[in-house]
Amino acid sequence: MSPAAHPLGPTFPLSIFTRLADPIRKQLLPIDAERAMKLAERLTGLNDYGGGQIRQRLDETIETVLRTDWNALGRFGVRYILNWQLSNRLRIVELLKQRPDLAAIDIERPIVITGLFRTGTTYLHNVMAADPRSRVGKMWEFAHPVGRKRDLLGDEKWRRWRGGHEVAMDDIMIPEQAEAHRVTVDAYEEDFFLLENDMAIMKLFIGFGSYDYAMRMLDWDMVEPYRWHQRQLQILWAQRAADRWLLKCPWHLWNLAALLAVYPDAQVIQTHRGLVDTIGSQCSLSARIACKFQRKLDLQEVGAFWVEYSRLGIERGLAARSAVPASQLYDVRLSDLRERPLEVVEDIYRRFGLPFDGALAAKLGVRIAEEPTAQLGEHDYDIADYGLTEDQIQGTFARYRERFGV
């Protein structure tokens, strides 16, 4: 993203709101745990969060995100997200108390697509979703896995409406996002939403740019959030089942050890792409979003963060993979995936011992012809805007590049 091509800061009419509200943003939009919990409890009519370390994670989340100088729109967004996830959590706990039988649902051999951000995970996920034997979550399902108190396991109309409301808010607040990653209510989506209902909130750094929070979460024991992730997959499976789950989220790479502790038979696909394009694309997407919510965004800080965070993701992911049988792992370069997608997917199925026939090949072929990238238009960026050089990026990831040929 060039600053000249994409102005930093909220666009009209939200720019007017921000300008008027910024002087009193802290008084107008306070952010604290007690206030967030009371609002969620009042709106849901529930008050049981299910125990565990959720309150500690909530406190650490708020403590860390408040280090960022949010504008009024940013403070509104943080409050909205906290209420969203806490309300979901209350409803999930209530459903599990009503339906303890859901805990008996087995989540066996889920396929998990991961890799650094911007390495083709969305494209591969959308192609593989053409297999009707795979259970693939849509945006509205993951964003709201349960309904309101009167119909916790259903309430599909309301859940779709809520998901559509959040998509519309995104379109208004971050119109440029669609050039890099378009979100729609019925699109196949990442399952990070399920971790956020246990207060491990990816949106607050991947979108809002709270990079201190991203680094702090690296010190968390993420097994408990993945246990709650599993409970929600069981809930969604009870709503609609198939042969297996097909999941996708780059952030799993940073948390792969915890994911495998909960899903030891997971079949993991890791995507790989040249690092200059990977880092440049992610810096651009991150900056396009974060600049709407922060009073001043330092583009060089964006670049430094994504280089270091990506390095740590690779390091942590490879360490977790070392304890996994090769039969549960598959590596694919984005260049190979785009050149021969059907061949790559067939090879994935062969590696994981999944049935692959002519009927499935035909379905995949139709999906491939649709070019399902979730990207509109050209996504332009210049790594120099973020204080980065090609030599710096290539040198930082030299061993990784050599190992995976990118």
mmCIF file with all atom_site columns, C-alpha atoms in Angstrom, residues 188-307:
data_model
loop_
_atom_site.group_PDB
_atom_site.id
_atom_site.type_symbol
_atom_site.label_atom_id
_atom_site.label_alt_id
_atom_site.label_comp_id
_atom_site.label_asym_id
_atom_site.label_entity_id
_atom_site.label_seq_id
_atom_site.pdbx_PDB_ins_code
_atom_site.Cartn_x
_atom_site.Cartn_y
_atom_site.Cartn_z
_atom_site.occupancy
_atom_site.B_iso_or_equiv
_atom_site.pdbx_formal_charge
_atom_site.auth_seq_id
_atom_site.auth_comp_id
_atom_site.auth_asym_id
_atom_site.auth_atom_id
_atom_site.pdbx_PDB_model_num
ATOM 1   C CA . TYR A 1 188 ? -16.021 -19.845 3.687  1.00 0.00 ? 188 TYR A CA 1
ATOM 2   C CA . GLU A 1 189 ? -14.129 -18.305 6.556  1.00 0.00 ? 189 GLU A CA 1
ATOM 3   C CA . GLU A 1 190 ? -11.272 -18.852 8.983  1.00 0.00 ? 190 GLU A CA 1
ATOM 4   C CA . ASP A 1 191 ? -11.984 -20.498 12.323 1.00 0.00 ? 191 ASP A CA 1
ATOM 5   C CA . PHE A 1 192 ? -10.033 -17.964 14.421 1.00 0.00 ? 192 PHE A CA 1
ATOM 6   C CA . PHE A 1 193 ? -13.447 -16.649 15.521 1.00 0.00 ? 193 PHE A CA 1
ATOM 7   C CA . LEU A 1 194 ? -13.792 -19.714 17.755 1.00 0.00 ? 194 LEU A CA 1
ATOM 8   C CA . LEU A 1 195 ? -10.580 -18.923 19.647 1.00 0.00 ? 195 LEU A CA 1
ATOM 9   C CA . GLU A 1 196 ? -11.751 -15.365 20.182 1.00 0.00 ? 196 GLU A CA 1
ATOM 10  C CA . ASN A 1 197 ? -14.688 -16.570 22.274 1.00 0.00 ? 197 ASN A CA 1
ATOM 11  C CA . ASP A 1 198 ? -12.070 -17.620 24.847 1.00 0.00 ? 198 ASP A CA 1
ATOM 12  C CA . MET A 1 199 ? -10.437 -14.175 24.692 1.00 0.00 ? 199 MET A CA 1
ATOM 13  C CA . ALA A 1 200 ? -7.599  -14.946 22.274 1.00 0.00 ? 200 ALA A CA 1
ATOM 14  C CA . ILE A 1 201 ? -8.627  -12.258 19.806 1.00 0.00 ? 201 ILE A CA 1
ATOM 15  C CA . MET A 1 202 ? -6.774  -12.285 16.499 1.00 0.00 ? 202 MET A CA 1
ATOM 16  C CA . LYS A 1 203 ? -8.780  -9.368  15.078 1.00 0.00 ? 203 LYS A CA 1
ATOM 17  C CA . LEU A 1 204 ? -7.185  -6.977  17.554 1.00 0.00 ? 204 LEU A CA 1
ATOM 18  C CA . PHE A 1 205 ? -3.758  -7.338  15.973 1.00 0.00 ? 205 PHE A CA 1
ATOM 19  C CA . ILE A 1 206 ? -4.323  -8.687  12.461 1.00 0.00 ? 206 ILE A CA 1
ATOM 20  C CA . GLY A 1 207 ? -6.792  -5.870  11.805 1.00 0.00 ? 207 GLY A CA 1
ATOM 21  C CA . PHE A 1 208 ? -6.577  -3.211  14.479 1.00 0.00 ? 208 PHE A CA 1
ATOM 22  C CA . GLY A 1 209 ? -2.792  -3.375  14.710 1.00 0.00 ? 209 GLY A CA 1
ATOM 23  C CA . SER A 1 210 ? -2.306  -3.974  18.445 1.00 0.00 ? 210 SER A CA 1
ATOM 24  C CA . TYR A 1 211 ? 1.106   -5.526  17.912 1.00 0.00 ? 211 TYR A CA 1
ATOM 25  C CA . ASP A 1 212 ? 2.045   -5.578  21.609 1.00 0.00 ? 212 ASP A CA 1
ATOM 26  C CA . TYR A 1 213 ? -0.992  -7.796  22.135 1.00 0.00 ? 213 TYR A CA 1
ATOM 27  C CA . ALA A 1 214 ? 0.121   -10.168 19.381 1.00 0.00 ? 214 ALA A CA 1
ATOM 28  C CA . MET A 1 215 ? 3.494   -10.607 21.039 1.00 0.00 ? 215 MET A CA 1
ATOM 29  C CA . ARG A 1 216 ? 1.978   -11.020 24.500 1.00 0.00 ? 216 ARG A CA 1
ATOM 30  C CA . MET A 1 217 ? -0.254  -13.846 23.317 1.00 0.00 ? 217 MET A CA 1
ATOM 31  C CA . LEU A 1 218 ? 2.837   -15.794 22.261 1.00 0.00 ? 218 LEU A CA 1
ATOM 32  C CA . ASP A 1 219 ? 3.490   -16.348 25.972 1.00 0.00 ? 219 ASP A CA 1
ATOM 33  C CA . TRP A 1 220 ? 0.017   -17.745 26.637 1.00 0.00 ? 220 TRP A CA 1
ATOM 34  C CA . ASP A 1 221 ? -0.779  -21.424 27.027 1.00 0.00 ? 221 ASP A CA 1
ATOM 35  C CA . MET A 1 222 ? -3.212  -21.724 24.129 1.00 0.00 ? 222 MET A CA 1
ATOM 36  C CA . VAL A 1 223 ? -4.432  -25.241 24.908 1.00 0.00 ? 223 VAL A CA 1
ATOM 37  C CA . GLU A 1 224 ? -7.485  -23.944 26.775 1.00 0.00 ? 224 GLU A CA 1
ATOM 38  C CA . PRO A 1 225 ? -8.632  -21.694 23.898 1.00 0.00 ? 225 PRO A CA 1
ATOM 39  C CA . TYR A 1 226 ? -8.264  -24.676 21.560 1.00 0.00 ? 226 TYR A CA 1
ATOM 40  C CA . ARG A 1 227 ? -10.379 -26.776 23.928 1.00 0.00 ? 227 ARG A CA 1
ATOM 41  C CA . TRP A 1 228 ? -13.107 -24.167 23.546 1.00 0.00 ? 228 TRP A CA 1
ATOM 42  C CA . HIS A 1 229 ? -12.450 -24.195 19.809 1.00 0.00 ? 229 HIS A CA 1
ATOM 43  C CA . GLN A 1 230 ? -13.157 -27.936 19.881 1.00 0.00 ? 230 GLN A CA 1
ATOM 44  C CA . ARG A 1 231 ? -16.394 -27.482 21.852 1.00 0.00 ? 231 ARG A CA 1
ATOM 45  C CA . GLN A 1 232 ? -17.631 -25.061 19.231 1.00 0.00 ? 232 GLN A CA 1
ATOM 46  C CA . LEU A 1 233 ? -16.771 -27.414 16.385 1.00 0.00 ? 233 LEU A CA 1
ATOM 47  C CA . GLN A 1 234 ? -18.909 -29.987 18.201 1.00 0.00 ? 234 GLN A CA 1
ATOM 48  C CA . ILE A 1 235 ? -21.774 -27.487 18.382 1.00 0.00 ? 235 ILE A CA 1
ATOM 49  C CA . LEU A 1 236 ? -21.480 -26.650 14.692 1.00 0.00 ? 236 LEU A CA 1
ATOM 50  C CA . TRP A 1 237 ? -21.221 -30.352 13.800 1.00 0.00 ? 237 TRP A CA 1
ATOM 51  C CA . ALA A 1 238 ? -24.504 -30.975 15.621 1.00 0.00 ? 238 ALA A CA 1
ATOM 52  C CA . GLN A 1 239 ? -26.061 -28.331 13.379 1.00 0.00 ? 239 GLN A CA 1
ATOM 53  C CA . ARG A 1 240 ? -24.682 -29.825 10.162 1.00 0.00 ? 240 ARG A CA 1
ATOM 54  C CA . ALA A 1 241 ? -22.383 -32.823 9.854  1.00 0.00 ? 241 ALA A CA 1
ATOM 55  C CA . ALA A 1 242 ? -20.192 -34.253 7.068  1.00 0.00 ? 242 ALA A CA 1
ATOM 56  C CA . ASP A 1 243 ? -17.242 -36.653 6.889  1.00 0.00 ? 243 ASP A CA 1
ATOM 57  C CA . ARG A 1 244 ? -14.575 -34.323 8.254  1.00 0.00 ? 244 ARG A CA 1
ATOM 58  C CA . TRP A 1 245 ? -13.835 -30.726 9.185  1.00 0.00 ? 245 TRP A CA 1
ATOM 59  C CA . LEU A 1 246 ? -11.908 -28.578 6.710  1.00 0.00 ? 246 LEU A CA 1
ATOM 60  C CA . LEU A 1 247 ? -10.406 -25.663 8.641  1.00 0.00 ? 247 LEU A CA 1
ATOM 61  C CA . LYS A 1 248 ? -8.219  -22.766 7.610  1.00 0.00 ? 248 LYS A CA 1
ATOM 62  C CA . CYS A 1 249 ? -6.390  -20.082 9.549  1.00 0.00 ? 249 CYS A CA 1
ATOM 63  C CA . PRO A 1 250 ? -2.820  -18.785 9.188  1.00 0.00 ? 250 PRO A CA 1
ATOM 64  C CA . TRP A 1 251 ? -2.691  -18.005 12.924 1.00 0.00 ? 251 TRP A CA 1
ATOM 65  C CA . HIS A 1 252 ? -2.728  -21.730 13.695 1.00 0.00 ? 252 HIS A CA 1
ATOM 66  C CA . LEU A 1 253 ? 0.930   -21.757 12.601 1.00 0.00 ? 253 LEU A CA 1
ATOM 67  C CA . TRP A 1 254 ? 1.922   -19.713 15.664 1.00 0.00 ? 254 TRP A CA 1
ATOM 68  C CA . ASN A 1 255 ? -0.219  -21.959 17.889 1.00 0.00 ? 255 ASN A CA 1
ATOM 69  C CA . LEU A 1 256 ? 0.403   -25.296 16.209 1.00 0.00 ? 256 LEU A CA 1
ATOM 70  C CA . ALA A 1 257 ? 1.637   -27.055 19.347 1.00 0.00 ? 257 ALA A CA 1
ATOM 71  C CA . ALA A 1 258 ? -1.612  -26.218 21.172 1.00 0.00 ? 258 ALA A CA 1
ATOM 72  C CA . LEU A 1 259 ? -3.752  -27.175 18.173 1.00 0.00 ? 259 LEU A CA 1
ATOM 73  C CA . LEU A 1 260 ? -2.036  -30.566 17.947 1.00 0.00 ? 260 LEU A CA 1
ATOM 74  C CA . ALA A 1 261 ? -2.434  -31.116 21.693 1.00 0.00 ? 261 ALA A CA 1
ATOM 75  C CA . VAL A 1 262 ? -6.198  -30.863 21.208 1.00 0.00 ? 262 VAL A CA 1
ATOM 76  C CA . TYR A 1 263 ? -6.363  -32.460 17.745 1.00 0.00 ? 263 TYR A CA 1
ATOM 77  C CA . PRO A 1 264 ? -3.462  -34.947 17.712 1.00 0.00 ? 264 PRO A CA 1
ATOM 78  C CA . ASP A 1 265 ? -4.711  -36.589 14.504 1.00 0.00 ? 265 ASP A CA 1
ATOM 79  C CA . ALA A 1 266 ? -5.067  -33.301 12.589 1.00 0.00 ? 266 ALA A CA 1
ATOM 80  C CA . GLN A 1 267 ? -3.894  -33.379 8.986  1.00 0.00 ? 267 GLN A CA 1
ATOM 81  C CA . VAL A 1 268 ? -1.936  -30.174 8.498  1.00 0.00 ? 268 VAL A CA 1
ATOM 82  C CA . ILE A 1 269 ? -1.353  -28.439 5.174  1.00 0.00 ? 269 ILE A CA 1
ATOM 83  C CA . GLN A 1 270 ? 1.168   -25.594 5.219  1.00 0.00 ? 270 GLN A CA 1
ATOM 84  C CA . THR A 1 271 ? 1.314   -23.147 2.328  1.00 0.00 ? 271 THR A CA 1
ATOM 85  C CA . HIS A 1 272 ? 4.502   -21.350 1.278  1.00 0.00 ? 272 HIS A CA 1
ATOM 86  C CA . ARG A 1 273 ? 5.167   -18.248 -0.828 1.00 0.00 ? 273 ARG A CA 1
ATOM 87  C CA . GLY A 1 274 ? 8.094   -15.987 -1.622 1.00 0.00 ? 274 GLY A CA 1
ATOM 88  C CA . LEU A 1 275 ? 8.772   -13.900 1.469  1.00 0.00 ? 275 LEU A CA 1
ATOM 89  C CA . VAL A 1 276 ? 9.005   -10.481 -0.154 1.00 0.00 ? 276 VAL A CA 1
ATOM 90  C CA . ASP A 1 277 ? 5.483   -10.793 -1.528 1.00 0.00 ? 277 ASP A CA 1
ATOM 91  C CA . THR A 1 278 ? 4.221   -12.467 1.652  1.00 0.00 ? 278 THR A CA 1
ATOM 92  C CA . ILE A 1 279 ? 5.526   -9.778  3.998  1.00 0.00 ? 279 ILE A CA 1
ATOM 93  C CA . GLY A 1 280 ? 4.721   -6.904  1.657  1.00 0.00 ? 280 GLY A CA 1
ATOM 94  C CA . SER A 1 281 ? 1.148   -8.057  1.136  1.00 0.00 ? 281 SER A CA 1
ATOM 95  C CA . GLN A 1 282 ? 0.561   -8.555  4.856  1.00 0.00 ? 282 GLN A CA 1
ATOM 96  C CA . CYS A 1 283 ? 2.018   -5.169  5.763  1.00 0.00 ? 283 CYS A CA 1
ATOM 97  C CA . SER A 1 284 ? -0.274  -3.556  3.217  1.00 0.00 ? 284 SER A CA 1
ATOM 98  C CA . LEU A 1 285 ? -3.419  -5.334  4.410  1.00 0.00 ? 285 LEU A CA 1
ATOM 99  C CA . SER A 1 286 ? -2.594  -4.701  8.067  1.00 0.00 ? 286 SER A CA 1
ATOM 100 C CA . ALA A 1 287 ? -1.897  -1.006  7.487  1.00 0.00 ? 287 ALA A CA 1
ATOM 101 C CA . ARG A 1 288 ? -5.031  -0.471  5.396  1.00 0.00 ? 288 ARG A CA 1
ATOM 102 C CA . ILE A 1 289 ? -7.130  -1.663  8.320  1.00 0.00 ? 289 ILE A CA 1
ATOM 103 C CA . ALA A 1 290 ? -5.181  -0.401  11.338 1.00 0.00 ? 290 ALA A CA 1
ATOM 104 C CA . CYS A 1 291 ? -4.918  3.165   10.037 1.00 0.00 ? 291 CYS A CA 1
ATOM 105 C CA . LYS A 1 292 ? -8.691  3.499   10.397 1.00 0.00 ? 292 LYS A CA 1
ATOM 106 C CA . PHE A 1 293 ? -8.557  2.871   14.141 1.00 0.00 ? 293 PHE A CA 1
ATOM 107 C CA . GLN A 1 294 ? -5.323  4.425   15.400 1.00 0.00 ? 294 GLN A CA 1
ATOM 108 C CA . ARG A 1 295 ? -4.598  8.124   15.821 1.00 0.00 ? 295 ARG A CA 1
ATOM 109 C CA . LYS A 1 296 ? -1.183  7.713   14.237 1.00 0.00 ? 296 LYS A CA 1
ATOM 110 C CA . LEU A 1 297 ? 0.119   4.601   12.503 1.00 0.00 ? 297 LEU A CA 1
ATOM 111 C CA . ASP A 1 298 ? 3.871   4.172   12.071 1.00 0.00 ? 298 ASP A CA 1
ATOM 112 C CA . LEU A 1 299 ? 4.355   2.257   8.815  1.00 0.00 ? 299 LEU A CA 1
ATOM 113 C CA . GLN A 1 300 ? 7.919   1.313   9.723  1.00 0.00 ? 300 GLN A CA 1
ATOM 114 C CA . GLU A 1 301 ? 6.603   -0.241  12.947 1.00 0.00 ? 301 GLU A CA 1
ATOM 115 C CA . VAL A 1 302 ? 4.174   -2.237  10.798 1.00 0.00 ? 302 VAL A CA 1
ATOM 116 C CA . GLY A 1 303 ? 7.037   -3.545  8.691  1.00 0.00 ? 303 GLY A CA 1
ATOM 117 C CA . ALA A 1 304 ? 9.300   -4.396  11.627 1.00 0.00 ? 304 ALA A CA 1
ATOM 118 C CA . PHE A 1 305 ? 6.481   -6.234  13.397 1.00 0.00 ? 305 PHE A CA 1
ATOM 119 C CA . TRP A 1 306 ? 5.478   -8.402  10.454 1.00 0.00 ? 306 TRP A CA 1
ATOM 120 C CA . VAL A 1 307 ? 9.035   -9.461  9.699  1.00 0.00 ? 307 VAL A CA 1
#
